């Protein structure tokens, strides 16, 4: 599966560019602040930030879809303005934080203003400009990144696809090493400087460091949130350990001891993904005959139904039509739940395919440019299984954005950032054989029987379960970078050590200390907090199980599709329209009936697979 990034709302995306400026219209305090002062400040900040987010969102869209030195410069300027604005409002919000008698909404909005900056700049003159310039430079460098295959240059989108289908270990090694060397390594000095500036900004806001500030945004103390993520990981780790053991054994059978040993960690480039974050692309390698054959491939079904991938040399009137039709299928799922169709502007303004005349950021994302109805997605869609699923995921963001668009500005976000990611993933879990039959992609006679369940679940686990430790370690690494426990000299060692500790993988070659392998992953130069994706993997199964329970599904959980169930849509919308107006346990309870995040629904979903994996792994040495 592609790496998924979605901009929950352009308002907050502009903070992460970074972007938001000194509150110049805030009068100097001449007396002790009052509750009415706090109320007036929040109202003023919301009005200003709403207007800025729309203009800034358009700038960010242009920069992402027209990558040039000029659009980089404009984006950097808006990033500078935005960073100063965010810091100014955060510092002002801190003044009112301890006032007695604040209303619920004012207190909550003050918390959001104080802690909602991804990269805070200090008030030192020039700091915001430098921070914005560095962050824009890092993102642009990633977008322009190139690797090599058989000695020839290959772009980021194509190298991702090639890593998923190529089975030549030498060529996989070449792609992995060239991408990490060419894209990641040059970023190290800039990243180090960026961390130094942002940490100074965080301390001005009263946080120990940027990592502590990020962890404070979950309606609980920062340290308690770190403990919650560890608890959730330990719940699901036994399932990951079984999957790791099984996949390692199958890779050893295919490549032999010289490439992949029978014990210990797995070589990262063999797992079908540049970052070894999801392993579904090598399902064909690890699936045993019979038990692993699910009987169909969504990409092949799409091609058989006439979904045509656009040739780069095609400039006909139907250019991009096949990819757009795939998006219409995703829209149809939400329509079946009772949601209104997407606006015409969505179809006019979204980027569905890679243009031929310019550089763009192909990384999938969902946008709401005007915070009302200007919904868009930005992708370079390919007619394959991964992008079919990605489309459903990204549209989940768009429908969430529209559901809460009547909330006040500072509540235009998910209950927590994991919620935003989990909605589309829960919909994607409903891409079952029954759903494919309902939409006319799969012949009813070819629906795999119960004897294929292990294959269906293994294919899902190769993405959903395999991702869990990766989803956790990205921010574990950054938390260490921000608090200084991972020094600049040890950035690469710290990264490689965490990959081994949590994922049980190693690079295909020894990595020098002066490399910056973390930078070869979009979310590091893009400064996108990543714990949301770990939470999303947990929450999506809670949302999915709740939807299946509401729909009255009685069969095995993994076979459930709630496509077409209006009651699910009604209950789901009730949670979505809350936005960030309430603590996330309230939102979770509104749809699932519980206030606790838990890995148990995921374990229930994969219970048959867990049993099967234990049989397959009998006698094999687990761990690394």
JSON list of N, CA and C in Angstrom, two decimals, residues 430-485:
[
{"chain": "A", "resi": 430, "resn": "UNK", "atom": "N", "xyz": [-14.03, -2.56, 4.52]},
{"chain": "A", "resi": 430, "resn": "UNK", "atom": "CA", "xyz": [-15.27, -3.08, 3.97]},
{"chain": "A", "resi": 430, "resn": "UNK", "atom": "C", "xyz": [-15.15, -3.41, 2.49]},
{"chain": "A", "resi": 431, "resn": "UNK", "atom": "N", "xyz": [-13.93, -3.28, 1.94]},
{"chain": "A", "resi": 431, "resn": "UNK", "atom": "CA", "xyz": [-13.70, -3.71, 0.55]},
{"chain": "A", "resi": 431, "resn": "UNK", "atom": "C", "xyz": [-13.49, -5.22, 0.58]},
{"chain": "A", "resi": 432, "resn": "UNK", "atom": "N", "xyz": [-14.57, -5.92, 0.84]},
{"chain": "A", "resi": 432, "resn": "UNK", "atom": "CA", "xyz": [-14.57, -7.39, 0.93]},
{"chain": "A", "resi": 432, "resn": "UNK", "atom": "C", "xyz": [-15.07, -7.97, -0.40]},
{"chain": "A", "resi": 433, "resn": "UNK", "atom": "N", "xyz": [-14.95, -9.27, -0.58]},
{"chain": "A", "resi": 433, "resn": "UNK", "atom": "CA", "xyz": [-15.50, -9.86, -1.81]},
{"chain": "A", "resi": 433, "resn": "UNK", "atom": "C", "xyz": [-16.98, -9.53, -2.02]},
{"chain": "A", "resi": 434, "resn": "UNK", "atom": "N", "xyz": [-17.76, -9.51, -0.94]},
{"chain": "A", "resi": 434, "resn": "UNK", "atom": "CA", "xyz": [-19.18, -9.18, -1.09]},
{"chain": "A", "resi": 434, "resn": "UNK", "atom": "C", "xyz": [-19.37, -7.76, -1.62]},
{"chain": "A", "resi": 435, "resn": "UNK", "atom": "N", "xyz": [-18.55, -6.83, -1.15]},
{"chain": "A", "resi": 435, "resn": "UNK", "atom": "CA", "xyz": [-18.63, -5.46, -1.64]},
{"chain": "A", "resi": 435, "resn": "UNK", "atom": "C", "xyz": [-18.27, -5.41, -3.12]},
{"chain": "A", "resi": 436, "resn": "UNK", "atom": "N", "xyz": [-17.23, -6.12, -3.51]},
{"chain": "A", "resi": 436, "resn": "UNK", "atom": "CA", "xyz": [-16.81, -6.12, -4.91]},
{"chain": "A", "resi": 436, "resn": "UNK", "atom": "C", "xyz": [-17.90, -6.70, -5.81]},
{"chain": "A", "resi": 437, "resn": "UNK", "atom": "N", "xyz": [-18.64, -7.64, -5.29]},
{"chain": "A", "resi": 437, "resn": "UNK", "atom": "CA", "xyz": [-19.79, -8.18, -6.04]},
{"chain": "A", "resi": 437, "resn": "UNK", "atom": "C", "xyz": [-20.88, -7.11, -6.16]},
{"chain": "A", "resi": 438, "resn": "UNK", "atom": "N", "xyz": [-21.15, -6.43, -5.04]},
{"chain": "A", "resi": 438, "resn": "UNK", "atom": "CA", "xyz": [-22.22, -5.42, -5.02]},
{"chain": "A", "resi": 438, "resn": "UNK", "atom": "C", "xyz": [-21.97, -4.30, -6.03]},
{"chain": "A", "resi": 439, "resn": "UNK", "atom": "N", "xyz": [-20.71, -3.94, -6.24]},
{"chain": "A", "resi": 439, "resn": "UNK", "atom": "CA", "xyz": [-20.42, -2.85, -7.17]},
{"chain": "A", "resi": 439, "resn": "UNK", "atom": "C", "xyz": [-20.09, -3.35, -8.57]},
{"chain": "A", "resi": 440, "resn": "UNK", "atom": "N", "xyz": [-20.23, -4.66, -8.79]},
{"chain": "A", "resi": 440, "resn": "UNK", "atom": "CA", "xyz": [-20.08, -5.21, -10.13]},
{"chain": "A", "resi": 440, "resn": "UNK", "atom": "C", "xyz": [-18.67, -5.48, -10.59]},
{"chain": "A", "resi": 441, "resn": "UNK", "atom": "N", "xyz": [-17.71, -5.50, -9.66]},
{"chain": "A", "resi": 441, "resn": "UNK", "atom": "CA", "xyz": [-16.33, -5.79, -10.04]},
{"chain": "A", "resi": 441, "resn": "UNK", "atom": "C", "xyz": [-16.04, -7.28, -10.05]},
{"chain": "A", "resi": 442, "resn": "UNK", "atom": "N", "xyz": [-16.63, -8.01, -9.13]},
{"chain": "A", "resi": 442, "resn": "UNK", "atom": "CA", "xyz": [-16.33, -9.43, -8.97]},
{"chain": "A", "resi": 442, "resn": "UNK", "atom": "C", "xyz": [-17.54, -10.28, -9.31]},
{"chain": "A", "resi": 443, "resn": "UNK", "atom": "N", "xyz": [-17.32, -11.31, -10.07]},
{"chain": "A", "resi": 443, "resn": "UNK", "atom": "CA", "xyz": [-18.37, -12.27, -10.42]},
{"chain": "A", "resi": 443, "resn": "UNK", "atom": "C", "xyz": [-18.77, -13.02, -9.15]},
{"chain": "A", "resi": 444, "resn": "UNK", "atom": "N", "xyz": [-20.08, -13.07, -8.84]},
{"chain": "A", "resi": 444, "resn": "UNK", "atom": "CA", "xyz": [-20.52, -13.78, -7.62]},
{"chain": "A", "resi": 444, "resn": "UNK", "atom": "C", "xyz": [-20.02, -15.22, -7.56]},
{"chain": "A", "resi": 445, "resn": "UNK", "atom": "N", "xyz": [-19.84, -15.83, -8.72]},
{"chain": "A", "resi": 445, "resn": "UNK", "atom": "CA", "xyz": [-19.37, -17.22, -8.75]},
{"chain": "A", "resi": 445, "resn": "UNK", "atom": "C", "xyz": [-17.90, -17.34, -8.34]},
{"chain": "A", "resi": 446, "resn": "UNK", "atom": "N", "xyz": [-17.21, -16.20, -8.32]},
{"chain": "A", "resi": 446, "resn": "UNK", "atom": "CA", "xyz": [-15.78, -16.22, -8.00]},
{"chain": "A", "resi": 446, "resn": "UNK", "atom": "C", "xyz": [-15.48, -15.69, -6.60]},
{"chain": "A", "resi": 447, "resn": "UNK", "atom": "N", "xyz": [-16.52, -15.51, -5.80]},
{"chain": "A", "resi": 447, "resn": "UNK", "atom": "CA", "xyz": [-16.29, -15.10, -4.41]},
{"chain": "A", "resi": 447, "resn": "UNK", "atom": "C", "xyz": [-15.57, -16.24, -3.69]},
{"chain": "A", "resi": 448, "resn": "UNK", "atom": "N", "xyz": [-14.41, -15.98, -3.11]},
{"chain": "A", "resi": 448, "resn": "UNK", "atom": "CA", "xyz": [-13.69, -17.07, -2.44]},
{"chain": "A", "resi": 448, "resn": "UNK", "atom": "C", "xyz": [-14.47, -17.64, -1.27]},
{"chain": "A", "resi": 449, "resn": "UNK", "atom": "N", "xyz": [-14.40, -18.94, -1.10]},
{"chain": "A", "resi": 449, "resn": "UNK", "atom": "CA", "xyz": [-15.09, -19.61, -0.02]},
{"chain": "A", "resi": 449, "resn": "UNK", "atom": "C", "xyz": [-14.34, -19.49, 1.29]},
{"chain": "A", "resi": 450, "resn": "UNK", "atom": "N", "xyz": [-14.90, -20.08, 2.34]},
{"chain": "A", "resi": 450, "resn": "UNK", "atom": "CA", "xyz": [-14.30, -20.00, 3.67]},
{"chain": "A", "resi": 450, "resn": "UNK", "atom": "C", "xyz": [-12.89, -20.59, 3.69]},
{"chain": "A", "resi": 451, "resn": "UNK", "atom": "N", "xyz": [-12.61, -21.51, 2.78]},
{"chain": "A", "resi": 451, "resn": "UNK", "atom": "CA", "xyz": [-11.28, -22.11, 2.75]},
{"chain": "A", "resi": 451, "resn": "UNK", "atom": "C", "xyz": [-10.21, -21.13, 2.31]},
{"chain": "A", "resi": 452, "resn": "UNK", "atom": "N", "xyz": [-10.65, -19.96, 1.79]},
{"chain": "A", "resi": 452, "resn": "UNK", "atom": "CA", "xyz": [-9.69, -18.94, 1.38]},
{"chain": "A", "resi": 452, "resn": "UNK", "atom": "C", "xyz": [-9.50, -17.86, 2.44]},
{"chain": "A", "resi": 453, "resn": "UNK", "atom": "N", "xyz": [-10.13, -18.00, 3.58]},
{"chain": "A", "resi": 453, "resn": "UNK", "atom": "CA", "xyz": [-10.08, -16.95, 4.60]},
{"chain": "A", "resi": 453, "resn": "UNK", "atom": "C", "xyz": [-8.66, -16.67, 5.08]},
{"chain": "A", "resi": 454, "resn": "UNK", "atom": "N", "xyz": [-7.86, -17.72, 5.20]},
{"chain": "A", "resi": 454, "resn": "UNK", "atom": "CA", "xyz": [-6.49, -17.49, 5.65]},
{"chain": "A", "resi": 454, "resn": "UNK", "atom": "C", "xyz": [-5.76, -16.59, 4.66]},
{"chain": "A", "resi": 455, "resn": "UNK", "atom": "N", "xyz": [-6.04, -16.81, 3.37]},
{"chain": "A", "resi": 455, "resn": "UNK", "atom": "CA", "xyz": [-5.42, -15.96, 2.36]},
{"chain": "A", "resi": 455, "resn": "UNK", "atom": "C", "xyz": [-5.90, -14.53, 2.44]},
{"chain": "A", "resi": 456, "resn": "UNK", "atom": "N", "xyz": [-7.20, -14.35, 2.59]},
{"chain": "A", "resi": 456, "resn": "UNK", "atom": "CA", "xyz": [-7.77, -13.01, 2.72]},
{"chain": "A", "resi": 456, "resn": "UNK", "atom": "C", "xyz": [-7.17, -12.27, 3.92]},
{"chain": "A", "resi": 457, "resn": "UNK", "atom": "N", "xyz": [-7.08, -12.96, 5.04]},
{"chain": "A", "resi": 457, "resn": "UNK", "atom": "CA", "xyz": [-6.58, -12.34, 6.26]},
{"chain": "A", "resi": 457, "resn": "UNK", "atom": "C", "xyz": [-5.07, -12.11, 6.20]},
{"chain": "A", "resi": 458, "resn": "UNK", "atom": "N", "xyz": [-4.35, -13.04, 5.59]},
{"chain": "A", "resi": 458, "resn": "UNK", "atom": "CA", "xyz": [-2.91, -12.85, 5.45]},
{"chain": "A", "resi": 458, "resn": "UNK", "atom": "C", "xyz": [-2.62, -11.62, 4.60]},
{"chain": "A", "resi": 459, "resn": "UNK", "atom": "N", "xyz": [-3.38, -11.46, 3.52]},
{"chain": "A", "resi": 459, "resn": "UNK", "atom": "CA", "xyz": [-3.18, -10.29, 2.64]},
{"chain": "A", "resi": 459, "resn": "UNK", "atom": "C", "xyz": [-3.44, -8.99, 3.42]},
{"chain": "A", "resi": 460, "resn": "UNK", "atom": "N", "xyz": [-4.47, -8.98, 4.22]},
{"chain": "A", "resi": 460, "resn": "UNK", "atom": "CA", "xyz": [-4.75, -7.80, 5.03]},
{"chain": "A", "resi": 460, "resn": "UNK", "atom": "C", "xyz": [-3.66, -7.57, 6.08]},
{"chain": "A", "resi": 461, "resn": "UNK", "atom": "N", "xyz": [-3.25, -8.64, 6.73]},
{"chain": "A", "resi": 461, "resn": "UNK", "atom": "CA", "xyz": [-2.26, -8.51, 7.79]},
{"chain": "A", "resi": 461, "resn": "UNK", "atom": "C", "xyz": [-0.92, -8.00, 7.26]},
{"chain": "A", "resi": 462, "resn": "UNK", "atom": "N", "xyz": [-0.62, -8.35, 6.01]},
{"chain": "A", "resi": 462, "resn": "UNK", "atom": "CA", "xyz": [0.63, -7.91, 5.41]},
{"chain": "A", "resi": 462, "resn": "UNK", "atom": "C", "xyz": [0.71, -6.38, 5.34]},
{"chain": "A", "resi": 463, "resn": "UNK", "atom": "N", "xyz": [-0.42, -5.73, 5.36]},
{"chain": "A", "resi": 463, "resn": "UNK", "atom": "CA", "xyz": [-0.45, -4.28, 5.41]},
{"chain": "A", "resi": 463, "resn": "UNK", "atom": "C", "xyz": [-0.79, -3.78, 6.82]},
{"chain": "A", "resi": 464, "resn": "UNK", "atom": "N", "xyz": [-1.92, -4.21, 7.33]},
{"chain": "A", "resi": 464, "resn": "UNK", "atom": "CA", "xyz": [-2.44, -3.66, 8.58]},
{"chain": "A", "resi": 464, "resn": "UNK", "atom": "C", "xyz": [-1.57, -4.00, 9.79]},
{"chain": "A", "resi": 465, "resn": "UNK", "atom": "N", "xyz": [-1.20, -5.24, 9.94]},
{"chain": "A", "resi": 465, "resn": "UNK", "atom": "CA", "xyz": [-0.42, -5.67, 11.10]},
{"chain": "A", "resi": 465, "resn": "UNK", "atom": "C", "xyz": [1.05, -5.30, 10.92]},
{"chain": "A", "resi": 466, "resn": "UNK", "atom": "N", "xyz": [1.57, -5.50, 9.72]},
{"chain": "A", "resi": 466, "resn": "UNK", "atom": "CA", "xyz": [2.98, -5.20, 9.47]},
{"chain": "A", "resi": 466, "resn": "UNK", "atom": "C", "xyz": [3.29, -3.74, 9.73]},
{"chain": "A", "resi": 467, "resn": "UNK", "atom": "N", "xyz": [2.31, -2.87, 9.54]},
{"chain": "A", "resi": 467, "resn": "UNK", "atom": "CA", "xyz": [2.53, -1.44, 9.70]},
{"chain": "A", "resi": 467, "resn": "UNK", "atom": "C", "xyz": [2.70, -1.01, 11.15]},
{"chain": "A", "resi": 468, "resn": "UNK", "atom": "N", "xyz": [2.13, -1.73, 12.10]},
{"chain": "A", "resi": 468, "resn": "UNK", "atom": "CA", "xyz": [2.02, -1.26, 13.48]},
{"chain": "A", "resi": 468, "resn": "UNK", "atom": "C", "xyz": [3.33, -0.77, 14.09]},
{"chain": "A", "resi": 469, "resn": "UNK", "atom": "N", "xyz": [4.41, -1.55, 14.08]},
{"chain": "A", "resi": 469, "resn": "UNK", "atom": "CA", "xyz": [5.63, -1.04, 14.72]},
{"chain": "A", "resi": 469, "resn": "UNK", "atom": "C", "xyz": [6.23, 0.15, 13.98]},
{"chain": "A", "resi": 470, "resn": "UNK", "atom": "N", "xyz": [6.10, 0.17, 12.66]},
{"chain": "A", "resi": 470, "resn": "UNK", "atom": "CA", "xyz": [6.58, 1.31, 11.89]},
{"chain": "A", "resi": 470, "resn": "UNK", "atom": "C", "xyz": [5.80, 2.57, 12.28]},
{"chain": "A", "resi": 471, "resn": "UNK", "atom": "N", "xyz": [4.49, 2.42, 12.40]},
{"chain": "A", "resi": 471, "resn": "UNK", "atom": "CA", "xyz": [3.66, 3.55, 12.79]},
{"chain": "A", "resi": 471, "resn": "UNK", "atom": "C", "xyz": [4.01, 4.12, 14.14]},
{"chain": "A", "resi": 472, "resn": "UNK", "atom": "N", "xyz": [4.58, 3.29, 14.99]},
{"chain": "A", "resi": 472, "resn": "UNK", "atom": "CA", "xyz": [4.97, 3.73, 16.33]},
{"chain": "A", "resi": 472, "resn": "UNK", "atom": "C", "xyz": [6.38, 4.32, 16.36]},
{"chain": "A", "resi": 473, "resn": "UNK", "atom": "N", "xyz": [7.30, 3.72, 15.61]},
{"chain": "A", "resi": 473, "resn": "UNK", "atom": "CA", "xyz": [8.71, 4.10, 15.77]},
{"chain": "A", "resi": 473, "resn": "UNK", "atom": "C", "xyz": [9.07, 5.42, 15.12]},
{"chain": "A", "resi": 474, "resn": "UNK", "atom": "N", "xyz": [8.31, 5.86, 14.11]},
{"chain": "A", "resi": 474, "resn": "UNK", "atom": "CA", "xyz": [8.62, 7.13, 13.45]},
{"chain": "A", "resi": 474, "resn": "UNK", "atom": "C", "xyz": [8.68, 8.25, 14.49]},
{"chain": "A", "resi": 475, "resn": "UNK", "atom": "N", "xyz": [7.63, 8.35, 15.29]},
{"chain": "A", "resi": 475, "resn": "UNK", "atom": "CA", "xyz": [7.63, 9.41, 16.31]},
{"chain": "A", "resi": 475, "resn": "UNK", "atom": "C", "xyz": [8.47, 9.04, 17.53]},
{"chain": "A", "resi": 476, "resn": "UNK", "atom": "N", "xyz": [8.65, 7.75, 17.80]},
{"chain": "A", "resi": 476, "resn": "UNK", "atom": "CA", "xyz": [9.59, 7.38, 18.86]},
{"chain": "A", "resi": 476, "resn": "UNK", "atom": "C", "xyz": [10.97, 7.97, 18.52]},
{"chain": "A", "resi": 477, "resn": "UNK", "atom": "N", "xyz": [11.35, 7.86, 17.24]},
{"chain": "A", "resi": 477, "resn": "UNK", "atom": "CA", "xyz": [12.62, 8.43, 16.80]},
{"chain": "A", "resi": 477, "resn": "UNK", "atom": "C", "xyz": [12.61, 9.94, 16.96]},
{"chain": "A", "resi": 478, "resn": "UNK", "atom": "N", "xyz": [11.55, 10.59, 16.49]},
{"chain": "A", "resi": 478, "resn": "UNK", "atom": "CA", "xyz": [11.51, 12.05, 16.58]},
{"chain": "A", "resi": 478, "resn": "UNK", "atom": "C", "xyz": [11.43, 12.53, 18.02]},
{"chain": "A", "resi": 479, "resn": "UNK", "atom": "N", "xyz": [10.70, 11.81, 18.86]},
{"chain": "A", "resi": 479, "resn": "UNK", "atom": "CA", "xyz": [10.67, 12.20, 20.27]},
{"chain": "A", "resi": 479, "resn": "UNK", "atom": "C", "xyz": [12.08, 12.19, 20.85]},
{"chain": "A", "resi": 480, "resn": "UNK", "atom": "N", "xyz": [12.86, 11.17, 20.46]},
{"chain": "A", "resi": 480, "resn": "UNK", "atom": "CA", "xyz": [14.25, 11.09, 20.92]},
{"chain": "A", "resi": 480, "resn": "UNK", "atom": "C", "xyz": [15.11, 12.20, 20.33]},
{"chain": "A", "resi": 481, "resn": "UNK", "atom": "N", "xyz": [14.88, 12.53, 19.06]},
{"chain": "A", "resi": 481, "resn": "UNK", "atom": "CA", "xyz": [15.61, 13.63, 18.43]},
{"chain": "A", "resi": 481, "resn": "UNK", "atom": "C", "xyz": [15.29, 14.95, 19.12]},
{"chain": "A", "resi": 482, "resn": "UNK", "atom": "N", "xyz": [14.01, 15.18, 19.38]},
{"chain": "A", "resi": 482, "resn": "UNK", "atom": "CA", "xyz": [13.61, 16.45, 19.98]},
{"chain": "A", "resi": 482, "resn": "UNK", "atom": "C", "xyz": [14.09, 16.59, 21.43]},
{"chain": "A", "resi": 483, "resn": "UNK", "atom": "N", "xyz": [14.10, 15.48, 22.19]},
{"chain": "A", "resi": 483, "resn": "UNK", "atom": "CA", "xyz": [14.51, 15.61, 23.60]},
{"chain": "A", "resi": 483, "resn": "UNK", "atom": "C", "xyz": [16.02, 15.42, 23.79]},
{"chain": "A", "resi": 484, "resn": "UNK", "atom": "N", "xyz": [16.72, 15.16, 22.69]},
{"chain": "A", "resi": 484, "resn": "UNK", "atom": "CA", "xyz": [18.18, 15.08, 22.75]},
{"chain": "A", "resi": 484, "resn": "UNK", "atom": "C", "xyz": [18.74, 13.72, 23.07]},
{"chain": "A", "resi": 485, "resn": "UNK", "atom": "N", "xyz": [17.89, 12.74, 23.36]},
{"chain": "A", "resi": 485, "resn": "UNK", "atom": "CA", "xyz": [18.42, 11.40, 23.65]},
{"chain": "A", "resi": 485, "resn": "UNK", "atom": "C", "xyz": [19.00, 10.75, 22.40]}
]
